[in-house]
Amino acid sequence: MPKLKTSSAALVQAARARIEEIDTADAIAMLDDPNVTFVDLRDIRERQRSGSIPGSFHCPRGLAEFWIDPEGDYYKEIFGEDRTFIFHCAIGWRSALTVATLNDMGFACADLKDGFSDWVRHDGPIDKPDAST
């Protein structure tokens, strides 16, 4: 097995050192703010299995860089709105890496520090998945 130059954990740690992280309790308090959009990077199957933050916008992890780029073919208008964007995944690793990359691109956004799993632990509101899907 080849030895990696940098581990995934080291990448996440480096990203977290240079991005804005929002603690779960603070994020829950921001849920009703119309100027805040939660962006869910999890796979659609994760959302279907465990639910989602009410009103969150689903943006698969592999598409974030393309969806925020107004010069790209895949741009999503929501990312041009004047609002606070808080990205999240399940535990905060994928979202930390994504937020660092998007910040590098010049897109202002923050990370839900410990992800959706911590949101659940803090009894944050959840839109339950539809049992028929």
mmCIF file of C-alpha atoms in Angstrom:
data_model
loop_
_atom_site.group_PDB
_atom_site.id
_atom_site.type_symbol
_atom_site.label_atom_id
_atom_site.label_comp_id
_atom_site.label_asym_id
_atom_site.label_seq_id
_atom_site.Cartn_x
_atom_site.Cartn_y
_atom_site.Cartn_z
ATOM 1 C CA MET A 1 0.000 0.000 0.000
ATOM 2 C CA PRO A 2 1.486 3.381 -0.970
ATOM 3 C CA LYS A 3 2.034 5.980 1.737
ATOM 4 C CA LEU A 4 0.184 9.220 1.133
ATOM 5 C CA LYS A 5 1.983 12.528 1.337
ATOM 6 C CA THR A 6 -0.989 14.049 3.183
ATOM 7 C CA SER A 7 -3.809 12.223 4.935
ATOM 8 C CA SER A 8 -7.455 13.152 4.549
ATOM 9 C CA ALA A 9 -7.531 14.055 8.250
ATOM 10 C CA ALA A 10 -4.615 16.457 7.730
ATOM 11 C CA LEU A 11 -6.418 18.066 4.779
ATOM 12 C CA VAL A 12 -9.518 18.604 6.920
ATOM 13 C CA GLN A 13 -7.466 20.013 9.799
ATOM 14 C CA ALA A 14 -5.713 22.466 7.450
ATOM 15 C CA ALA A 15 -9.050 23.507 5.928
ATOM 16 C CA ARG A 16 -10.626 24.069 9.333
ATOM 17 C CA ALA A 17 -7.740 26.317 10.345
ATOM 18 C CA ARG A 18 -8.626 28.791 7.592
ATOM 19 C CA ILE A 19 -12.421 28.764 7.255
ATOM 20 C CA GLU A 20 -15.321 30.123 9.252
ATOM 21 C CA GLU A 21 -16.995 27.384 11.270
ATOM 22 C CA ILE A 22 -20.449 27.751 12.797
ATOM 23 C CA ASP A 23 -21.214 25.786 15.964
ATOM 24 C CA THR A 24 -24.394 23.735 15.865
ATOM 25 C CA ALA A 25 -26.276 25.696 18.531
ATOM 26 C CA ASP A 26 -25.550 28.952 16.692
ATOM 27 C CA ALA A 27 -26.614 27.397 13.383
ATOM 28 C CA ILE A 28 -29.907 26.168 14.836
ATOM 29 C CA ALA A 29 -30.576 29.733 16.023
ATOM 30 C CA MET A 30 -30.007 30.948 12.430
ATOM 31 C CA LEU A 31 -32.516 28.529 10.881
ATOM 32 C CA ASP A 32 -35.362 31.046 10.660
ATOM 33 C CA ASP A 33 -33.171 33.836 9.271
ATOM 34 C CA PRO A 34 -34.347 34.432 5.676
ATOM 35 C CA ASN A 35 -30.836 35.610 4.755
ATOM 36 C CA VAL A 36 -29.237 32.262 5.643
ATOM 37 C CA THR A 37 -29.209 29.227 3.379
ATOM 38 C CA PHE A 38 -28.021 25.845 4.565
ATOM 39 C CA VAL A 39 -26.394 23.867 1.758
ATOM 40 C CA ASP A 40 -26.409 20.088 2.161
ATOM 41 C CA LEU A 41 -23.466 18.389 0.444
ATOM 42 C CA ARG A 42 -24.454 14.866 1.417
ATOM 43 C CA ASP A 43 -25.349 12.232 -1.109
ATOM 44 C CA ILE A 44 -29.067 12.065 -1.922
ATOM 45 C CA ARG A 45 -29.226 8.639 -0.231
ATOM 46 C CA GLU A 46 -27.982 10.174 3.026
ATOM 47 C CA ARG A 47 -30.743 12.791 2.872
ATOM 48 C CA GLN A 48 -33.347 10.133 2.102
ATOM 49 C CA ARG A 49 -32.139 7.948 4.955
ATOM 50 C CA SER A 50 -31.733 10.513 7.724
ATOM 51 C CA GLY A 51 -33.647 13.609 6.676
ATOM 52 C CA SER A 52 -32.421 17.141 6.165
ATOM 53 C CA ILE A 53 -32.286 20.591 7.689
ATOM 54 C CA PRO A 54 -35.601 22.293 6.861
ATOM 55 C CA GLY A 55 -35.291 24.495 3.790
ATOM 56 C CA SER A 56 -31.768 23.342 3.015
ATOM 57 C CA PHE A 57 -30.557 23.399 -0.570
ATOM 58 C CA HIS A 58 -29.106 20.125 -1.826
ATOM 59 C CA CYS A 59 -25.806 20.492 -3.681
ATOM 60 C CA PRO A 60 -23.923 17.222 -4.154
ATOM 61 C CA ARG A 61 -20.301 17.513 -2.988
ATOM 62 C CA GLY A 62 -18.855 16.877 -6.433
ATOM 63 C CA LEU A 63 -20.797 19.747 -8.009
ATOM 64 C CA ALA A 64 -20.245 22.622 -5.551
ATOM 65 C CA GLU A 65 -17.361 24.273 -7.403
ATOM 66 C CA PHE A 66 -19.305 24.170 -10.654
ATOM 67 C CA TRP A 67 -22.640 25.327 -9.235
ATOM 68 C CA ILE A 68 -21.161 28.450 -7.580
ATOM 69 C CA ASP A 69 -19.200 29.582 -10.674
ATOM 70 C CA PRO A 70 -21.250 32.250 -12.519
ATOM 71 C CA GLU A 71 -19.069 31.794 -15.616
ATOM 72 C CA GLY A 72 -19.621 28.045 -15.748
ATOM 73 C CA ASP A 73 -22.209 26.008 -17.592
ATOM 74 C CA TYR A 74 -23.624 24.537 -14.366
ATOM 75 C CA TYR A 75 -24.138 27.742 -12.354
ATOM 76 C CA LYS A 76 -27.133 27.777 -9.996
ATOM 77 C CA GLU A 77 -28.784 31.175 -9.485
ATOM 78 C CA ILE A 78 -29.242 30.605 -5.756
ATOM 79 C CA PHE A 79 -25.503 31.085 -5.297
ATOM 80 C CA GLY A 80 -25.744 34.591 -6.754
ATOM 81 C CA GLU A 81 -28.141 35.722 -4.048
ATOM 82 C CA ASP A 82 -26.941 38.067 -1.301
ATOM 83 C CA ARG A 83 -27.143 35.730 1.660
ATOM 84 C CA THR A 84 -25.087 33.749 4.137
ATOM 85 C CA PHE A 85 -24.371 30.209 2.952
ATOM 86 C CA ILE A 86 -23.618 27.517 5.524
ATOM 87 C CA PHE A 87 -22.455 24.247 3.996
ATOM 88 C CA HIS A 88 -22.705 20.925 5.764
ATOM 89 C CA CYS A 89 -22.203 17.208 5.346
ATOM 90 C CA ALA A 90 -22.628 14.385 7.858
ATOM 91 C CA ILE A 91 -19.719 15.117 10.236
ATOM 92 C CA GLY A 92 -18.088 18.246 8.833
ATOM 93 C CA TRP A 93 -15.159 16.798 6.911
ATOM 94 C CA ARG A 94 -16.478 17.058 3.353
ATOM 95 C CA SER A 95 -17.977 20.455 4.071
ATOM 96 C CA ALA A 96 -14.719 21.807 5.564
ATOM 97 C CA LEU A 97 -12.837 20.824 2.410
ATOM 98 C CA THR A 98 -15.583 22.253 0.201
ATOM 99 C CA VAL A 99 -15.786 25.565 2.072
ATOM 100 C CA ALA A 100 -12.003 25.966 1.901
ATOM 101 C CA THR A 101 -12.081 25.394 -1.860
ATOM 102 C CA LEU A 102 -15.044 27.723 -2.418
ATOM 103 C CA ASN A 103 -13.368 30.422 -0.300
ATOM 104 C CA ASP A 104 -10.248 29.992 -2.456
ATOM 105 C CA MET A 105 -12.465 30.627 -5.488
ATOM 106 C CA GLY A 106 -13.689 33.872 -3.870
ATOM 107 C CA PHE A 107 -17.075 32.592 -2.716
ATOM 108 C CA ALA A 108 -17.905 33.604 0.864
ATOM 109 C CA CYS A 109 -19.419 30.778 2.891
ATOM 110 C CA ALA A 110 -19.104 28.981 6.213
ATOM 111 C CA ASP A 111 -19.103 25.418 7.498
ATOM 112 C CA LEU A 112 -21.471 23.777 9.980
ATOM 113 C CA LYS A 113 -18.608 22.623 12.171
ATOM 114 C CA ASP A 114 -19.694 19.134 13.155
ATOM 115 C CA GLY A 115 -22.224 18.459 10.439
ATOM 116 C CA PHE A 116 -25.720 17.051 10.315
ATOM 117 C CA SER A 117 -24.984 14.353 12.899
ATOM 118 C CA ASP A 118 -24.305 17.047 15.509
ATOM 119 C CA TRP A 119 -27.444 18.910 14.371
ATOM 120 C CA VAL A 120 -29.389 15.737 15.185
ATOM 121 C CA ARG A 121 -27.613 15.378 18.573
ATOM 122 C CA HIS A 122 -28.658 18.944 19.418
ATOM 123 C CA ASP A 123 -32.293 18.169 18.509
ATOM 124 C CA GLY A 124 -32.232 20.574 15.578
ATOM 125 C CA PRO A 125 -35.373 20.516 13.431
ATOM 126 C CA ILE A 126 -35.322 17.897 10.679
ATOM 127 C CA ASP A 127 -37.416 17.370 7.584
ATOM 128 C CA LYS A 128 -37.977 13.634 7.705
ATOM 129 C CA PRO A 129 -37.500 11.657 4.510
ATOM 130 C CA ASP A 130 -40.584 10.659 2.572
ATOM 131 C CA ALA A 131 -41.214 6.957 3.286
ATOM 132 C CA SER A 132 -42.346 6.447 -0.310
ATOM 133 C CA THR A 133 -38.911 7.285 -1.780
#
